[in-house]
mmCIF file of C-alpha atoms in Angstrom:
data_model
loop_
_atom_site.group_PDB
_atom_site.id
_atom_site.type_symbol
_atom_site.label_atom_id
_atom_site.label_comp_id
_atom_site.label_asym_id
_atom_site.label_seq_id
_atom_site.Cartn_x
_atom_site.Cartn_y
_atom_site.Cartn_z
ATOM 1 C CA UNK A 1 7.916 -18.373 28.508
ATOM 2 C CA UNK A 2 3.626 -16.862 29.401
ATOM 3 C CA UNK A 3 5.784 -13.459 28.306
ATOM 4 C CA UNK A 4 6.312 -13.913 24.897
ATOM 5 C CA UNK A 5 3.119 -16.055 24.838
ATOM 6 C CA UNK A 6 1.153 -12.377 26.119
ATOM 7 C CA UNK A 7 3.064 -10.581 23.491
ATOM 8 C CA UNK A 8 2.120 -12.703 20.413
ATOM 9 C CA UNK A 9 -1.497 -12.293 21.306
ATOM 10 C CA UNK A 10 -1.097 -8.892 22.194
ATOM 11 C CA UNK A 11 0.407 -8.209 19.029
ATOM 12 C CA UNK A 12 -2.323 -10.318 16.972
ATOM 13 C CA UNK A 13 -5.156 -8.906 18.759
ATOM 14 C CA UNK A 14 -3.672 -5.081 17.650
ATOM 15 C CA UNK A 15 -2.553 -6.548 13.838
ATOM 16 C CA UNK A 16 -6.960 -8.405 13.393
ATOM 17 C CA UNK A 17 -8.223 -5.166 15.180
ATOM 18 C CA UNK A 18 -5.601 -1.831 13.068
ATOM 19 C CA UNK A 19 -7.900 0.184 11.122
ATOM 20 C CA UNK A 20 -5.005 0.309 9.618
ATOM 21 C CA UNK A 21 -4.421 -2.564 6.504
ATOM 22 C CA UNK A 22 -1.499 -4.094 7.232
ATOM 23 C CA UNK A 23 0.064 -6.691 5.000
ATOM 24 C CA UNK A 24 2.802 -9.669 5.691
ATOM 25 C CA UNK A 25 5.096 -9.804 2.346
ATOM 26 C CA UNK A 26 7.907 -12.919 1.683
ATOM 27 C CA UNK A 27 10.850 -11.436 2.358
ATOM 28 C CA UNK A 28 11.940 -12.074 -1.236
ATOM 29 C CA UNK A 29 9.006 -12.900 -3.095
ATOM 30 C CA UNK A 30 6.828 -9.907 -1.804
ATOM 31 C CA UNK A 31 4.243 -12.314 -2.060
ATOM 32 C CA UNK A 32 1.300 -11.695 0.808
ATOM 33 C CA UNK A 33 1.684 -14.362 3.998
ATOM 34 C CA UNK A 34 -0.960 -12.858 6.513
ATOM 35 C CA UNK A 35 -3.777 -10.333 5.680
ATOM 36 C CA UNK A 36 -5.590 -7.916 8.816
ATOM 37 C CA UNK A 37 -9.253 -7.896 8.231
ATOM 38 C CA UNK A 38 -8.952 -4.029 6.595
ATOM 39 C CA UNK A 39 -5.762 -4.738 4.392
ATOM 40 C CA UNK A 40 -8.832 -7.441 3.150
ATOM 41 C CA UNK A 41 -11.852 -5.066 2.298
ATOM 42 C CA UNK A 42 -8.921 -2.577 1.126
ATOM 43 C CA UNK A 43 -8.656 -5.221 -1.408
ATOM 44 C CA UNK A 44 -12.303 -6.647 -1.241
ATOM 45 C CA UNK A 45 -11.124 -10.308 -0.703
ATOM 46 C CA UNK A 46 -11.636 -12.654 1.727
ATOM 47 C CA UNK A 47 -8.266 -12.551 3.770
ATOM 48 C CA UNK A 48 -8.348 -16.052 3.499
ATOM 49 C CA UNK A 49 -7.689 -15.597 -0.436
ATOM 50 C CA UNK A 50 -4.858 -13.308 0.420
ATOM 51 C CA UNK A 51 -2.734 -15.920 1.195
ATOM 52 C CA UNK A 52 -0.134 -16.412 -0.883
ATOM 53 C CA UNK A 53 -0.961 -14.095 -3.592
ATOM 54 C CA UNK A 54 1.631 -12.434 -5.464
ATOM 55 C CA UNK A 55 1.472 -8.564 -4.662
ATOM 56 C CA UNK A 56 1.391 -7.481 -8.611
ATOM 57 C CA UNK A 57 -2.325 -9.025 -8.040
ATOM 58 C CA UNK A 58 -3.630 -5.871 -6.793
ATOM 59 C CA UNK A 59 -1.210 -3.496 -9.041
ATOM 60 C CA UNK A 60 -3.119 -2.021 -12.044
ATOM 61 C CA UNK A 61 -3.214 -3.385 -15.598
ATOM 62 C CA UNK A 62 -0.214 -1.226 -17.257
ATOM 63 C CA UNK A 63 1.729 -3.909 -15.178
ATOM 64 C CA UNK A 64 4.071 -1.125 -13.569
ATOM 65 C CA UNK A 65 3.357 -3.064 -10.274
ATOM 66 C CA UNK A 66 4.195 -6.540 -11.495
ATOM 67 C CA UNK A 67 5.990 -9.438 -9.873
ATOM 68 C CA UNK A 68 9.552 -8.506 -11.067
ATOM 69 C CA UNK A 69 9.245 -5.134 -9.579
ATOM 70 C CA UNK A 70 7.880 -5.860 -6.095
ATOM 71 C CA UNK A 71 10.933 -8.500 -5.855
ATOM 72 C CA UNK A 72 12.819 -5.492 -6.334
ATOM 73 C CA UNK A 73 11.144 -3.606 -3.907
ATOM 74 C CA UNK A 74 11.960 -6.215 -1.280
ATOM 75 C CA UNK A 75 15.336 -6.407 -1.970
ATOM 76 C CA UNK A 76 15.359 -2.614 -1.238
ATOM 77 C CA UNK A 77 14.109 -2.883 1.971
ATOM 78 C CA UNK A 78 15.518 -5.834 3.212
ATOM 79 C CA UNK A 79 19.033 -3.978 2.237
ATOM 80 C CA UNK A 80 17.610 -0.839 3.849
ATOM 81 C CA UNK A 81 17.533 1.848 0.714
ATOM 82 C CA UNK A 82 13.498 1.582 0.999
ATOM 83 C CA UNK A 83 11.176 2.457 3.486
ATOM 84 C CA UNK A 84 7.928 3.044 1.271
ATOM 85 C CA UNK A 85 6.699 3.169 -2.430
ATOM 86 C CA UNK A 86 3.452 4.653 -3.751
ATOM 87 C CA UNK A 87 1.286 2.332 -5.016
ATOM 88 C CA UNK A 88 -1.544 2.340 -7.161
ATOM 89 C CA UNK A 89 -5.231 -0.103 -6.796
ATOM 90 C CA UNK A 90 -7.462 -1.258 -9.013
ATOM 91 C CA UNK A 91 -10.096 -2.908 -8.777
ATOM 92 C CA UNK A 92 -12.737 -3.306 -11.325
ATOM 93 C CA UNK A 93 -11.505 -0.329 -12.931
ATOM 94 C CA UNK A 94 -11.661 1.951 -9.548
ATOM 95 C CA UNK A 95 -8.703 3.235 -9.234
ATOM 96 C CA UNK A 96 -6.721 3.821 -5.314
ATOM 97 C CA UNK A 97 -4.057 5.758 -4.557
ATOM 98 C CA UNK A 98 -2.220 4.516 -1.291
ATOM 99 C CA UNK A 99 1.627 5.471 0.436
ATOM 100 C CA UNK A 100 2.796 1.909 1.587
ATOM 101 C CA UNK A 101 5.225 2.377 4.642
ATOM 102 C CA UNK A 102 7.497 -0.637 4.914
ATOM 103 C CA UNK A 103 9.384 -2.186 7.292
ATOM 104 C CA UNK A 104 12.297 -5.532 7.387
ATOM 105 C CA UNK A 105 11.657 -7.589 9.897
ATOM 106 C CA UNK A 106 14.905 -10.003 9.177
ATOM 107 C CA UNK A 107 13.802 -12.949 12.103
ATOM 108 C CA UNK A 108 11.783 -13.763 10.394
ATOM 109 C CA UNK A 109 12.039 -12.648 6.562
ATOM 110 C CA UNK A 110 9.043 -10.708 6.922
ATOM 111 C CA UNK A 111 7.941 -6.912 5.229
ATOM 112 C CA UNK A 112 5.459 -5.951 7.475
ATOM 113 C CA UNK A 113 3.119 -2.996 5.013
ATOM 114 C CA UNK A 114 0.907 -0.506 6.855
ATOM 115 C CA UNK A 115 -1.070 1.007 3.777
ATOM 116 C CA UNK A 116 -2.701 4.448 3.649
ATOM 117 C CA UNK A 117 -5.293 5.733 1.119
ATOM 118 C CA UNK A 118 -4.311 9.224 -0.035
ATOM 119 C CA UNK A 119 -6.726 8.492 -3.056
ATOM 120 C CA UNK A 120 -9.380 11.926 -2.193
ATOM 121 C CA UNK A 121 -5.919 13.811 -1.559
ATOM 122 C CA UNK A 122 -5.086 13.385 -4.520
ATOM 123 C CA UNK A 123 -7.765 13.785 -6.280
ATOM 124 C CA UNK A 124 -8.054 16.974 -4.241
ATOM 125 C CA UNK A 125 -3.958 18.541 -5.523
ATOM 126 C CA UNK A 126 -5.896 17.426 -9.292
ATOM 127 C CA UNK A 127 -8.353 19.770 -9.089
ATOM 128 C CA UNK A 128 -5.997 22.733 -6.976
ATOM 129 C CA UNK A 129 -2.961 21.917 -9.842
ATOM 130 C CA UNK A 130 -6.188 22.246 -12.604
ATOM 131 C CA UNK A 131 -6.966 25.593 -10.987
ATOM 132 C CA UNK A 132 -4.475 27.066 -10.468
ATOM 133 C CA UNK A 133 -3.773 26.380 -14.276
ATOM 134 C CA UNK A 134 -6.368 28.304 -14.972
ATOM 135 C CA UNK A 135 -6.247 30.744 -13.145
ATOM 136 C CA UNK A 136 -3.444 31.259 -14.716
ATOM 137 C CA UNK A 137 -4.395 31.006 -18.409
ATOM 138 C CA UNK A 138 -6.738 33.605 -17.204
ATOM 139 C CA UNK A 139 -3.971 36.312 -15.949
ATOM 140 C CA UNK A 140 -1.621 35.746 -18.596
ATOM 141 C CA UNK A 141 -3.934 36.048 -21.891
ATOM 142 C CA UNK A 142 -4.059 39.103 -23.854
ATOM 143 C CA UNK A 143 -6.173 41.821 -22.679
#
């Protein structure tokens, strides 16, 4: 029993001190159950405000990541069909691009989200594609 309590303490400390944002979701609804401080910072809210919130609240305003999509993703994670999702975070007009690794914990019917902000990489790739198109236009233009 003491080993189990000690392990829980170690995991709780790792969860709370992780620099990477981590969310714990309900395994069926994908609603947020817990968030570590890094996730609260990313989502620009207090950790206590996240509990029970639908994850779709933080998706793009066009509805591409709504509650129905979140439930579909949750079902795919539970069945082993999906291990990640690309997520566009939209807060106050600012867009961030995230890669989210997903793990299902069947014993507690929870989904863990490990979030990686790839906004800078996405912007760099977009700029490189723009530069490539520009060079191709120059080289392919009639002389």
